[in-house]
Amino acid sequence: MKRVYLDNAATTKLIPEVLSEMMPYMTDIYGNPSSPHYFGQQAGMAVDKARLRVASAINAEPGEIIFTSGGSEADNTAIRGIAERYSKRGKHIITTAVEHHAVLHTCQLLEKQGYEVTYLPVDEYGMVTADQVREAMRSDTVLVTIMFANNEVGTIMPIAEIGKLCRERGVFFHTDAVQAVGHVAIDVKAMNIDMLSMSAHKFHGPKGVGALYVRKGIIVPALIVGGAQERNRRAGTENVPGIVGMGKAIELACEDLDEKGKKMAALRDKLIREIPRLIPEVKLNGHPTTRLPNNVNFSIKYIEGESILLMLDLNGIAASSGSACTSGSLDPSHVLLAMGLTHEVAHGSLRMTLSDETTEEDIDYVLEVLPKVAERLRKMSPLYHG
Ligand SMILES: *Cc1c(COP(=O)(O)O)cnc(C)c1O
């Protein structure tokens, strides 16, 4: 059966070139980077090289990169770290209603510990403005944490404007850029970003490894304490193969970033153009143009996202739904609700996220299968009356 993978926002395929660069660190070069002998030094040099590659990809310095176990740990480290270290500056945090749970749940945890959190509302496209951030700022605001690009609807936030504002006000600015790194150009200096989270498995690297960029001079205490790894900022023997893979993957992702982006955006736009032509009563979710080059999200009215996914899967198409969170609960997506969708419309959402390996044939196959699936499900839907 033809298989089309359109769930690249959940995770991506490991590139063979990345795997082959990782392999020696799982076999012959097994030293501990903290050991001063040959075996350890070889591993340590590989970690240094990866750190340089990760830093270069976002215009940071190698000393500003802390390797973590992934995006979630990077988010936790940044937000909890700033809250703990700089609580004397104030206990108010600004974020948005559409963040990933790694940020939202961390903020909720801090609320229980006496912090006040402003969850900025978004417009119909899932966007916040720098003006909203400005208006929410108080004398006790210590941190602004706003995602670079939304994982469900792909909307890209005005990060450079928010960064500029935060720098002027002397408020720390963290961005969860897990969906953006390797997909859109990022320059932490030009964008005035203080902290940035990323995750290797979202750009064709291995799972279980990520990084937090922390601008020089900012102190983020370790979330995981123990050994002195990562200059005392993250204890635990380094995931050497993972880190090596992340370095290679980020380098590859940032090569011809524009070209790959344009190719994906063309296929994305074909879906955005054709789906409403082939299926009546659908709604594009997310910003029509200021969105990730690989993200398509539609609500297909009168049917449930979960049933569309099942039917697509039976036809070899792997997509995702914003309608149910991974815990298996049937709560509609907090992102779509924050954008003003009704529960009913939010339940019918379908996310398709492309990679640079997605072909025109893949897209044409989706355009052949999806209208049939939608029609069949609507015929069974008590909500649909033709
Ligand atoms: C995937 C994702 C995360 C979590 O990253 P992990 O490496 O899986 O922990 C955090 N934020 C966003 C926006 C994501 O898409």
Coordinates of C-alpha atoms and ligand atoms in Angstrom, one line a residue:
M1 CA 0.0 0.0 0.0
K2 CA 1.1 3.5 -0.7
R3 CA 2.2 5.2 2.5
V4 CA 2.2 9.0 2.9
Y5 CA 3.7 10.4 6.1
L6 CA 2.2 13.9 6.9
D7 CA 2.9 14.1 10.6
N8 CA 6.2 15.8 10.6
A9 CA 5.2 18.2 13.4
A10 CA 4.9 15.1 15.7
T11 CA 8.3 13.8 14.6
T12 CA 10.4 13.3 11.5
K13 CA 12.4 10.5 9.9
L14 CA 16.1 10.2 10.9
I15 CA 18.2 11.1 7.8
P16 CA 20.6 8.2 6.9
E17 CA 23.5 10.7 6.8
V18 CA 22.7 11.7 10.3
L19 CA 22.6 8.1 11.5
S20 CA 25.9 7.2 9.9
E21 CA 27.5 10.2 11.7
M22 CA 26.1 8.9 15.0
M23 CA 27.0 5.2 14.5
P24 CA 30.7 5.4 15.6
Y25 CA 29.6 7.0 18.9
M26 CA 27.4 3.9 19.6
T27 CA 30.2 1.5 18.8
D28 CA 33.9 2.3 18.9
I29 CA 34.0 5.8 20.3
Y30 CA 32.1 5.0 23.6
G31 CA 34.2 7.1 26.0
N32 CA 32.7 9.4 28.6
P33 CA 33.3 13.0 27.4
S34 CA 34.3 13.9 31.0
S35 CA 37.2 11.3 30.9
P36 CA 40.6 12.7 30.2
H37 CA 41.9 9.7 28.2
Y38 CA 41.8 9.1 24.5
F39 CA 38.3 7.5 24.5
G40 CA 36.8 10.3 26.5
Q41 CA 38.5 13.0 24.5
Q42 CA 37.2 11.7 21.2
A43 CA 33.7 11.8 22.5
G44 CA 34.3 15.2 24.0
M45 CA 35.5 16.6 20.7
A46 CA 32.4 15.3 18.9
V47 CA 30.2 17.0 21.5
D48 CA 32.1 20.3 20.9
K49 CA 31.7 20.0 17.2
A50 CA 28.0 19.5 17.5
R51 CA 27.7 22.4 19.9
L52 CA 29.4 24.7 17.3
R53 CA 27.0 23.4 14.6
V54 CA 23.9 24.0 16.8
A55 CA 25.2 27.5 17.8
S56 CA 26.0 28.5 14.2
A57 CA 22.5 27.5 13.0
I58 CA 20.9 30.3 15.2
N59 CA 23.9 32.8 15.2
A60 CA 24.8 32.0 18.9
E61 CA 28.1 31.2 20.5
P62 CA 28.9 27.6 21.4
G63 CA 29.1 28.5 25.2
E64 CA 25.4 29.6 24.9
I65 CA 24.2 26.1 24.1
I66 CA 23.0 23.6 26.7
F67 CA 22.2 20.1 25.5
T68 CA 19.1 18.6 27.0
S69 CA 16.9 15.5 26.5
G70 CA 14.6 17.4 24.2
G71 CA 12.3 20.4 23.7
S72 CA 10.3 19.7 26.8
E73 CA 13.3 19.8 29.1
A74 CA 14.6 22.9 27.4
D75 CA 11.3 24.7 28.0
N76 CA 11.2 23.6 31.7
T77 CA 14.9 24.6 32.2
A78 CA 14.4 28.1 30.8
I79 CA 11.1 28.9 32.5
R80 CA 11.6 27.3 35.9
G81 CA 15.2 28.5 35.9
I82 CA 14.4 32.1 35.3
A83 CA 11.6 32.0 37.8
E84 CA 13.9 30.5 40.4
R85 CA 17.0 32.6 39.8
Y86 CA 15.4 36.0 39.2
S87 CA 12.3 35.9 41.5
K88 CA 13.5 39.1 43.2
R89 CA 12.8 41.0 39.9
G90 CA 9.2 40.0 40.1
K91 CA 6.8 37.0 39.9
H92 CA 4.9 37.8 36.8
I93 CA 5.2 35.9 33.5
I94 CA 3.6 36.6 30.2
T95 CA 2.9 33.8 27.7
T96 CA 0.1 32.9 25.2
A97 CA -2.9 30.7 25.4
V98 CA -1.6 28.6 22.4
E99 CA 1.7 27.4 23.7
H100 CA 2.8 23.7 23.7
H101 CA 1.9 21.9 26.9
A102 CA 5.6 21.9 27.8
V103 CA 5.3 25.6 28.3
L104 CA 1.7 25.8 29.5
H105 CA 2.0 23.2 32.2
T106 CA 5.3 24.6 33.4
C107 CA 3.6 28.0 33.8
Q108 CA 0.7 26.4 35.6
L109 CA 3.1 24.7 38.0
L110 CA 4.7 28.1 38.7
E111 CA 1.2 29.6 39.4
K112 CA 0.9 27.0 42.2
Q113 CA 4.2 28.3 43.5
G114 CA 3.0 31.9 43.8
Y115 CA 3.7 33.2 40.3
E116 CA 1.2 35.2 38.3
V117 CA 0.9 34.2 34.7
T118 CA -0.8 36.2 31.9
Y119 CA -2.0 34.0 29.1
L120 CA -2.4 36.4 26.2
P121 CA -5.4 35.7 23.9
V122 CA -4.8 35.2 20.2
D123 CA -6.6 36.4 17.1
E124 CA -8.6 34.2 14.8
Y125 CA -5.3 33.1 13.2
G126 CA -3.6 32.1 16.4
M127 CA -1.4 35.3 16.4
V128 CA -0.4 37.6 19.2
T129 CA 1.1 41.1 18.7
A130 CA 4.0 42.9 20.4
D131 CA 1.4 45.5 21.5
Q132 CA -0.4 42.9 23.5
V133 CA 2.8 42.0 25.2
R134 CA 3.6 45.7 25.9
E135 CA 0.2 46.2 27.4
A136 CA 0.5 43.1 29.6
M137 CA 3.9 44.1 30.9
R138 CA 4.1 45.2 34.6
S139 CA 6.9 46.4 36.8
D140 CA 7.2 42.9 38.2
T141 CA 7.2 41.0 34.9
V142 CA 10.3 38.8 34.9
L143 CA 9.8 36.7 31.8
V144 CA 8.0 36.6 28.5
T145 CA 7.7 33.1 26.9
I146 CA 6.1 33.0 23.5
M147 CA 6.5 30.2 20.9
F148 CA 8.2 31.0 17.6
A149 CA 5.7 29.0 15.5
N150 CA 2.6 27.1 16.6
N151 CA 2.8 23.3 16.4
E152 CA -0.8 22.8 15.6
V153 CA -1.7 25.6 13.1
G154 CA 1.8 26.7 12.0
T155 CA 1.3 30.4 12.7
I156 CA 4.6 32.3 13.1
M157 CA 4.6 34.8 15.9
P158 CA 6.2 38.3 15.5
I159 CA 9.3 37.2 17.5
A160 CA 11.7 39.9 16.4
E161 CA 9.3 42.7 17.5
I162 CA 8.6 41.0 20.8
G163 CA 12.3 40.4 21.3
K164 CA 13.0 44.1 20.7
L165 CA 10.3 45.1 23.2
C166 CA 11.6 42.8 25.9
R167 CA 15.2 43.9 25.5
E168 CA 14.1 47.6 25.8
R169 CA 12.2 46.8 29.0
G170 CA 14.8 44.6 30.4
V171 CA 12.5 41.6 30.6
F172 CA 13.8 38.1 29.8
F173 CA 12.5 36.6 26.5
H174 CA 12.3 32.9 25.9
T175 CA 10.9 31.3 22.8
D176 CA 9.9 27.7 22.2
A177 CA 11.3 27.4 18.7
V178 CA 10.9 23.6 18.4
Q179 CA 8.7 23.8 15.3
A180 CA 10.8 26.6 13.7
V181 CA 14.4 25.5 14.0
G182 CA 15.5 24.0 10.7
H183 CA 12.3 25.3 9.0
V184 CA 12.7 29.1 9.1
A185 CA 15.7 31.3 9.5
I186 CA 16.5 32.2 13.1
D187 CA 19.1 34.7 14.3
V188 CA 19.0 35.1 18.1
K189 CA 21.1 38.2 18.1
A190 CA 19.1 40.1 15.4
M191 CA 15.8 38.9 17.0
N192 CA 16.9 39.8 20.6
I193 CA 16.1 36.3 21.9
D194 CA 17.5 35.5 25.4
M195 CA 16.6 31.8 25.5
L196 CA 15.4 29.4 22.8
S197 CA 14.3 25.8 22.9
M198 CA 14.8 23.3 20.2
S199 CA 14.5 19.5 19.6
A200 CA 16.5 17.3 17.2
H201 CA 13.7 14.9 16.3
K202 CA 11.6 17.8 14.8
F203 CA 14.3 18.4 12.1
H204 CA 15.3 14.8 11.1
G205 CA 17.6 14.2 14.0
P206 CA 17.3 11.6 16.7
K207 CA 14.7 11.5 19.5
G208 CA 15.6 12.3 23.1
V209 CA 18.0 15.2 22.5
G210 CA 17.5 18.9 22.3
A211 CA 19.1 22.1 23.3
L212 CA 18.5 25.4 25.1
Y213 CA 20.2 28.5 24.0
V214 CA 20.8 30.9 26.9
R215 CA 22.3 34.3 26.1
K216 CA 25.7 34.9 27.7
G217 CA 25.3 36.6 31.1
I218 CA 22.0 35.1 31.9
I219 CA 22.1 32.5 34.7
V220 CA 19.7 29.5 34.3
P221 CA 20.1 27.1 37.2
A222 CA 20.2 23.4 36.4
L223 CA 17.0 21.5 36.4
I224 CA 18.8 18.2 36.6
V225 CA 21.6 18.4 39.3
G226 CA 24.5 16.1 39.8
G227 CA 27.7 16.2 37.8
A228 CA 29.3 19.2 36.3
Q229 CA 28.3 18.5 32.7
E230 CA 27.3 21.3 30.4
R231 CA 29.2 23.7 32.7
N232 CA 27.0 22.8 35.7
R233 CA 23.9 23.7 33.8
R234 CA 22.7 20.1 33.1
A235 CA 24.0 17.1 35.0
G236 CA 24.3 13.6 33.5
T237 CA 26.6 11.9 31.1
E238 CA 26.1 13.4 27.7
N239 CA 23.9 11.6 25.1
V240 CA 26.9 11.6 22.8
P241 CA 25.4 9.8 19.7
G242 CA 22.2 11.9 20.1
I243 CA 24.2 15.2 20.4
V244 CA 26.3 14.3 17.3
G245 CA 23.1 13.5 15.4
M246 CA 21.6 16.8 16.4
G247 CA 24.6 18.7 15.2
K248 CA 24.6 16.9 11.8
A249 CA 20.8 17.2 11.4
I250 CA 20.7 20.9 12.2
E251 CA 23.5 21.6 9.7
L252 CA 21.7 19.7 7.0
A253 CA 18.3 21.3 7.8
C254 CA 19.8 24.8 7.5
E255 CA 21.5 24.1 4.2
D256 CA 19.2 25.4 1.4
L257 CA 16.6 26.3 4.0
D258 CA 15.0 28.8 1.7
E259 CA 14.9 26.4 -1.3
K260 CA 13.5 23.5 0.7
G261 CA 11.0 25.9 2.4
K262 CA 9.8 27.1 -1.0
K263 CA 9.3 23.6 -2.3
M264 CA 7.3 22.6 0.8
A265 CA 5.3 25.8 0.7
A266 CA 4.3 25.1 -2.9
L267 CA 2.9 21.7 -1.9
R268 CA 1.3 23.2 1.2
D269 CA -0.4 25.8 -0.9
K270 CA -1.7 23.2 -3.3
L271 CA -3.5 21.5 -0.4
I272 CA -4.7 24.9 0.9
R273 CA -6.0 25.8 -2.5
E274 CA -7.5 22.4 -3.5
I275 CA -9.1 21.1 -0.3
P276 CA -11.8 23.9 -0.2
R277 CA -12.4 23.3 -3.9
L278 CA -12.9 19.6 -3.4
I279 CA -14.7 19.5 0.0
P280 CA -17.5 21.9 0.8
E281 CA -17.6 23.6 4.2
V282 CA -14.0 23.4 5.4
K283 CA -12.1 26.1 7.2
L284 CA -8.3 26.7 7.1
N285 CA -6.9 27.1 10.6
G286 CA -3.9 29.3 11.2
H287 CA -2.6 32.3 9.4
P288 CA -3.1 32.1 5.6
T289 CA 0.5 33.2 4.8
T290 CA 2.5 33.8 8.0
R291 CA 2.7 30.1 8.7
L292 CA 5.3 27.3 8.6
P293 CA 6.1 26.2 5.1
N294 CA 5.1 22.6 6.0
N295 CA 1.9 23.1 8.0
V296 CA -1.7 22.6 6.7
N297 CA -4.6 22.5 9.2
F298 CA -8.2 22.3 8.2
S299 CA -11.5 21.9 10.1
I300 CA -13.8 19.7 8.1
K301 CA -17.2 20.6 9.5
Y302 CA -19.7 18.0 10.7
I303 CA -17.1 15.2 11.2
E304 CA -14.7 14.3 13.9
G305 CA -10.9 14.6 13.4
E306 CA -10.4 11.2 15.0
S307 CA -12.6 9.4 12.5
I308 CA -10.9 11.2 9.6
L309 CA -7.5 10.1 10.9
L310 CA -8.6 6.5 11.2
M311 CA -10.0 6.4 7.6
L312 CA -6.9 8.2 6.3
D313 CA -4.7 5.7 8.1
L314 CA -6.6 2.8 6.4
N315 CA -5.6 4.4 3.1
G316 CA -2.0 4.7 4.1
I317 CA -2.0 8.4 5.0
A318 CA -0.6 9.4 8.4
A319 CA -1.8 12.8 9.6
S320 CA -2.9 14.2 13.0
S321 CA -5.8 15.9 14.6
G322 CA -5.8 18.9 16.8
S323 CA -9.0 17.6 18.4
A324 CA -7.8 15.2 21.0
C325 CA -4.7 15.5 23.0
T326 CA -2.2 12.7 23.2
S327 CA -3.6 11.5 26.6
G328 CA -6.6 10.2 24.6
S329 CA -9.0 12.6 26.1
L330 CA -11.6 14.0 23.8
D331 CA -11.1 17.6 24.8
P332 CA -10.8 19.8 21.7
S333 CA -7.5 21.5 21.1
H334 CA -6.7 24.4 23.4
V335 CA -5.2 26.2 20.4
L336 CA -8.2 26.0 18.2
L337 CA -10.5 27.0 21.1
A338 CA -8.3 30.0 21.8
M339 CA -8.6 31.0 18.2
G340 CA -12.4 31.2 18.7
L341 CA -13.5 28.0 17.0
T342 CA -16.6 26.3 18.5
H343 CA -16.0 22.8 20.1
E344 CA -17.8 21.3 17.2
V345 CA -15.6 22.8 14.5
A346 CA -12.4 22.3 16.6
H347 CA -13.3 18.6 16.8
G348 CA -13.2 18.3 13.0
S349 CA -9.6 19.4 12.6
L350 CA -7.0 17.7 10.5
R351 CA -3.3 18.6 10.6
M352 CA -1.0 17.6 7.8
T353 CA 2.7 18.5 8.2
L354 CA 5.1 18.0 5.3
S355 CA 8.8 17.3 5.0
D356 CA 11.2 18.1 2.3
E357 CA 10.8 14.5 1.1
T358 CA 7.0 15.0 0.5
T359 CA 6.3 14.7 -3.2
E360 CA 3.7 16.1 -5.5
E361 CA 2.4 12.5 -5.9
D362 CA 1.9 12.3 -2.1
I363 CA -0.2 15.5 -2.2
D364 CA -2.2 14.3 -5.2
Y365 CA -2.9 11.0 -3.4
V366 CA -4.2 13.0 -0.4
L367 CA -6.4 15.1 -2.7
E368 CA -7.8 11.9 -4.2
V369 CA -8.5 10.1 -0.9
L370 CA -9.5 12.9 1.5
P371 CA -12.7 14.1 -0.4
K372 CA -14.0 10.5 -0.5
V373 CA -13.3 10.0 3.2
A374 CA -15.0 13.3 4.1
E375 CA -18.0 12.5 2.0
R376 CA -18.4 9.0 3.5
L377 CA -18.1 10.3 7.1
R378 CA -20.5 13.1 6.5
K379 CA -23.1 10.7 5.1
M380 CA -23.0 9.0 8.5
S381 CA -22.9 12.2 10.5
P382 CA -26.2 13.2 12.2
L383 CA -24.9 16.9 12.0
Y384 CA -24.7 17.0 8.2
H385 CA -27.7 17.6 6.0
G386 CA -26.0 17.7 2.6
Ligands
LIG1 C1 7.5 18.7 20.0 C2 7.4 20.0 20.7 C3 7.9 20.1 22.0 C4 8.5 19.0 22.8 O1 9.7 18.5 22.3 P1 10.3 17.1 22.8 O2 11.6 17.0 22.2 O3 9.4 16.1 22.2 O4 10.2 17.1 24.3 C5 7.8 21.4 22.6 N1 7.3 22.4 21.9 C6 6.8 22.3 20.7 C7 6.3 23.5 20.0 C8 6.9 21.1 20.0 O5 6.4 21.0 18.8

